[in-house]
XYZ file of N, CA and C in Angstrom:
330
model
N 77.431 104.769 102.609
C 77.919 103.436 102.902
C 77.130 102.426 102.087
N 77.766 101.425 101.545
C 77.258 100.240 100.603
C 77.638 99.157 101.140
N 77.355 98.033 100.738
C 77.997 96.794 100.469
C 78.158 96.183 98.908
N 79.182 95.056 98.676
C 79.063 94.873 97.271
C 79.355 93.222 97.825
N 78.696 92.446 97.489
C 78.641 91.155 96.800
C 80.182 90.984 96.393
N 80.956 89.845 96.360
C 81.633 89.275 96.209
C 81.688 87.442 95.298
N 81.844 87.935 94.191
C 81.094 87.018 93.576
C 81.788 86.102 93.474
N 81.914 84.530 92.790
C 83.038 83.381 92.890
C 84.548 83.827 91.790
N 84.181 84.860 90.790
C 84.763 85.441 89.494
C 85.650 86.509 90.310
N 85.343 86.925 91.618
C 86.321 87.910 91.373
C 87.498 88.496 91.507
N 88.194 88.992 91.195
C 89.558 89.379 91.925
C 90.350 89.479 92.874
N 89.366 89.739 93.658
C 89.649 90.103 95.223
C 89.453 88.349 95.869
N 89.223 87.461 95.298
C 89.217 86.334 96.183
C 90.609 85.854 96.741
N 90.535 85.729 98.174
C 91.589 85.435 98.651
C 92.659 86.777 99.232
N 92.216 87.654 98.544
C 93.433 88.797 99.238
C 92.450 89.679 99.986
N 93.771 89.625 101.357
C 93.373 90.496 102.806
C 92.822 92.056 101.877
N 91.808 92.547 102.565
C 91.116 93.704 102.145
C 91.847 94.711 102.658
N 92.546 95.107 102.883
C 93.746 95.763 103.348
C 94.448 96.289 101.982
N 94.687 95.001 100.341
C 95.468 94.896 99.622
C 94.662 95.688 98.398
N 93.351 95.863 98.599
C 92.962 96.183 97.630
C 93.156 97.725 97.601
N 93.043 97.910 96.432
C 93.303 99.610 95.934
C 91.816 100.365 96.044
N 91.612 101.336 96.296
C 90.332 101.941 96.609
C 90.408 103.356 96.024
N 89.521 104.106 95.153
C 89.717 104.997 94.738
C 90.096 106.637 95.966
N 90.132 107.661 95.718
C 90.414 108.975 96.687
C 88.966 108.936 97.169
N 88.913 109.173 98.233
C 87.867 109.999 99.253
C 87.090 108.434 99.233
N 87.644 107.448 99.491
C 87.204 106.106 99.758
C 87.853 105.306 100.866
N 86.629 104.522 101.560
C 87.710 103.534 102.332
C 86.985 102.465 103.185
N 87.631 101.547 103.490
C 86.545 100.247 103.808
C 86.099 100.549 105.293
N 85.016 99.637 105.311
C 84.350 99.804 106.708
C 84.286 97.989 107.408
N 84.742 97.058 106.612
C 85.086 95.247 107.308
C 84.410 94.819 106.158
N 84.115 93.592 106.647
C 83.831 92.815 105.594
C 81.983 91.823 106.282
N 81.526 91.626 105.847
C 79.845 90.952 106.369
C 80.055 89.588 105.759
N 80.123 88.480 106.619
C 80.551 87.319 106.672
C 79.477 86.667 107.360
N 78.503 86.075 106.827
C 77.837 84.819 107.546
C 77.202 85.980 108.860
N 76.537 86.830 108.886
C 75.546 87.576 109.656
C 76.693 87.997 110.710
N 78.028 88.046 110.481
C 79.073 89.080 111.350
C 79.899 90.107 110.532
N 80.313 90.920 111.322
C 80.721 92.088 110.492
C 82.204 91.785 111.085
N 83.104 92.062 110.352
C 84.645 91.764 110.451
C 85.457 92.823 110.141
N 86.100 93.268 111.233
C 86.861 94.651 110.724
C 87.848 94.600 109.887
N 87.959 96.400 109.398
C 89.133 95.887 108.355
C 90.319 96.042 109.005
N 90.319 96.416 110.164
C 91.570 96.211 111.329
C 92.424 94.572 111.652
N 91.031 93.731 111.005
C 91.735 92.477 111.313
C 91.998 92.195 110.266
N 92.008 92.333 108.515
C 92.678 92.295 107.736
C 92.291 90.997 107.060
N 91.252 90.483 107.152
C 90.741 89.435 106.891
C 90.795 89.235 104.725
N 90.854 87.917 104.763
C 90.984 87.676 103.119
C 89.728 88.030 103.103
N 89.192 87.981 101.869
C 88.306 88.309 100.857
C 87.675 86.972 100.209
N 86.237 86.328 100.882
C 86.043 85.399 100.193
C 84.711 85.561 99.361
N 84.857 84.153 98.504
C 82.930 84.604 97.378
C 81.935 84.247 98.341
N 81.106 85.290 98.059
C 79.633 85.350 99.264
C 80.013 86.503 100.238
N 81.141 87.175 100.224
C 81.550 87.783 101.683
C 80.392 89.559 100.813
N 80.566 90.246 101.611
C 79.728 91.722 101.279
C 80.902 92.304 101.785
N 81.847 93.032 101.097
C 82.985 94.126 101.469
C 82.073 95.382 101.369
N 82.106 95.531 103.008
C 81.671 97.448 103.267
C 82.621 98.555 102.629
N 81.892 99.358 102.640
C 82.890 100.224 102.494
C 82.070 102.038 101.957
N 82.902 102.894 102.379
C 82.219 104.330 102.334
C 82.327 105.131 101.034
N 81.994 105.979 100.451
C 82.331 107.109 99.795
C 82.546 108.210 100.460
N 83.165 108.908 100.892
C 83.234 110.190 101.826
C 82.757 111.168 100.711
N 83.234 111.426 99.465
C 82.341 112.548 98.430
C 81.395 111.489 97.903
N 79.839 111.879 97.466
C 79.099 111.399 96.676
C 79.358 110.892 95.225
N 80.373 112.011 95.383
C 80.538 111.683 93.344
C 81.133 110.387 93.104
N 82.332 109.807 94.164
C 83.109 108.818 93.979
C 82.748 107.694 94.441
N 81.121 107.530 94.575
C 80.175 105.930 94.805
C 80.207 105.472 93.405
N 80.077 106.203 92.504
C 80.038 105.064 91.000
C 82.032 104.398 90.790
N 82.565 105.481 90.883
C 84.238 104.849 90.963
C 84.493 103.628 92.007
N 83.847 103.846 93.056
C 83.936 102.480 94.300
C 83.186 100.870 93.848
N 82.383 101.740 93.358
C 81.362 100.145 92.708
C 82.354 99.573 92.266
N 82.481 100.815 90.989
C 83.347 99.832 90.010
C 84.454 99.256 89.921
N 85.362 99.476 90.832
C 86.669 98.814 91.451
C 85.973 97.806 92.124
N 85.145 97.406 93.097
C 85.242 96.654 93.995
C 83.966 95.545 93.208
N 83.844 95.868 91.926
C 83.223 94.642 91.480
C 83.629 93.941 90.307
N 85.054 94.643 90.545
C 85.945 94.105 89.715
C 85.728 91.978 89.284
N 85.676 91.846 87.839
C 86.100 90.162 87.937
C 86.580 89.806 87.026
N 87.208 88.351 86.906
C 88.126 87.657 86.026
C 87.542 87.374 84.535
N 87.951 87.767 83.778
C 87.367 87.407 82.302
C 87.040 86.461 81.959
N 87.593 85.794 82.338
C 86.964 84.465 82.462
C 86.491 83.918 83.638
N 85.194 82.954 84.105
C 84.795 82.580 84.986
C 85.751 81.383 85.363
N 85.865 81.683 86.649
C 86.959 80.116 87.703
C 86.804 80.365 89.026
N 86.635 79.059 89.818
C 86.603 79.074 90.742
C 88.101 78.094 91.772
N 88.241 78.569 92.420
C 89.369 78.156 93.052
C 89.053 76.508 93.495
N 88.283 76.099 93.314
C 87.394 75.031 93.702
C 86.539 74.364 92.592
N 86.447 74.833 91.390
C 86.036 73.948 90.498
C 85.954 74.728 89.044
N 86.931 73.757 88.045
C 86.935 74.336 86.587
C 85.010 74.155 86.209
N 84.852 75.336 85.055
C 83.601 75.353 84.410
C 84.288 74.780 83.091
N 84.958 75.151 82.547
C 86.162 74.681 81.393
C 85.076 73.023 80.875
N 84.045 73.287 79.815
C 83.683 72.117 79.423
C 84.637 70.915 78.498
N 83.931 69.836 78.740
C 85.254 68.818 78.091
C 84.331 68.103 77.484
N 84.563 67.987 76.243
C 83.922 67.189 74.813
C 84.501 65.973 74.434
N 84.081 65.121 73.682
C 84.367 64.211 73.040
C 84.447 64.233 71.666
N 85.737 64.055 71.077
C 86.339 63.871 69.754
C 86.470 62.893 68.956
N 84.781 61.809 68.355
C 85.734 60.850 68.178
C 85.764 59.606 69.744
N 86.747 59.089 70.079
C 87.152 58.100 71.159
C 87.817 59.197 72.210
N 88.068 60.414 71.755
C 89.175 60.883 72.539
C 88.242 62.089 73.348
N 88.308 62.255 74.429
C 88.378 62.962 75.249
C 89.107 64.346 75.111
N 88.195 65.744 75.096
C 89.297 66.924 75.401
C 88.473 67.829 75.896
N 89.742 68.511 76.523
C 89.285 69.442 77.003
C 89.556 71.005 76.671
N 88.377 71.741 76.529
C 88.195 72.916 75.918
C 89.882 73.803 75.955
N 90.401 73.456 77.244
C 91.677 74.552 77.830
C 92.579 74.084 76.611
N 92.548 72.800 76.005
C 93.809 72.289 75.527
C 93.440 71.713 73.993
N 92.688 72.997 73.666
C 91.973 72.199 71.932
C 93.058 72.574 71.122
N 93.955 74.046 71.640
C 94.669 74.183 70.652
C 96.094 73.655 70.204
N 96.360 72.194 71.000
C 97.257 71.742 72.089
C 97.204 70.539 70.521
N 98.227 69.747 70.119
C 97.933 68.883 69.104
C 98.063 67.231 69.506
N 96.972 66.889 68.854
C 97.025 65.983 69.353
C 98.015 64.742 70.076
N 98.666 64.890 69.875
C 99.863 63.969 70.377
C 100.636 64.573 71.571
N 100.062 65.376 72.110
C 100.529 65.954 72.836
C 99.469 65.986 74.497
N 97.902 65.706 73.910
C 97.102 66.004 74.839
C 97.242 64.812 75.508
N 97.448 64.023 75.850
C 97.166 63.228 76.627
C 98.182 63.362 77.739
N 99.065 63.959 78.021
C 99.844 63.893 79.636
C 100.469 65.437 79.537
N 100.310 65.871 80.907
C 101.035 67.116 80.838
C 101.602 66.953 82.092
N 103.063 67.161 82.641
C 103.956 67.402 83.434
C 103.893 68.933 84.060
């Protein structure tokens, strides 16, 4: 039995632990939330900071469990705040997401 960190990057943010895929001879044990343990009977989302339990029943398949369940986004984002730095061009304002975007174009998006 382990726990894994749940970092702000990762995949699993937001989806019930129920949804995630888990390799053979694997399977969760709740989730460790703020010094409570939360079953996976109640199906609870998946948030950053949470510790998702969970077992190996064979030894061999603890390195396969890590590595699924520390799965993260290639790029860093948080559901709650862009890292996405924004420069100055000149008078103009931009932002990194939209450099390749031409100019006459960056200033309003619908």
């Amino acid at each position: 039995m382990f726990g894994v960190l749940i970092q702000a990057n990762s995949v699993y943010c937001g989806i019930p632990l129920t949804e995630i895929q888990l390799p053979k001879q694997c399977a969760f044990l709740g989730i460790l939330r703020d010094d409570r343990v939360l079953s996976v009977t109640d199906n609870y989302p998946v948030f950053a900071g949470d510790y998702i339990l969970a077992i190996a029943t064979n030894p061999m398949m603890i390195p396969a469990l890590k590595v699924t369940l520390k799965k993260i986004h290639s790029v860093y984002y948080s559901i709650n705040s862009c890292l996405l730095e924004t420069r100055t061009i000149g008078q103009q304002s931009v932002n990194s997401d939209d450099s390749d975007i031409p100019n006459n174009l960056n200033s309003t998006y619908y």
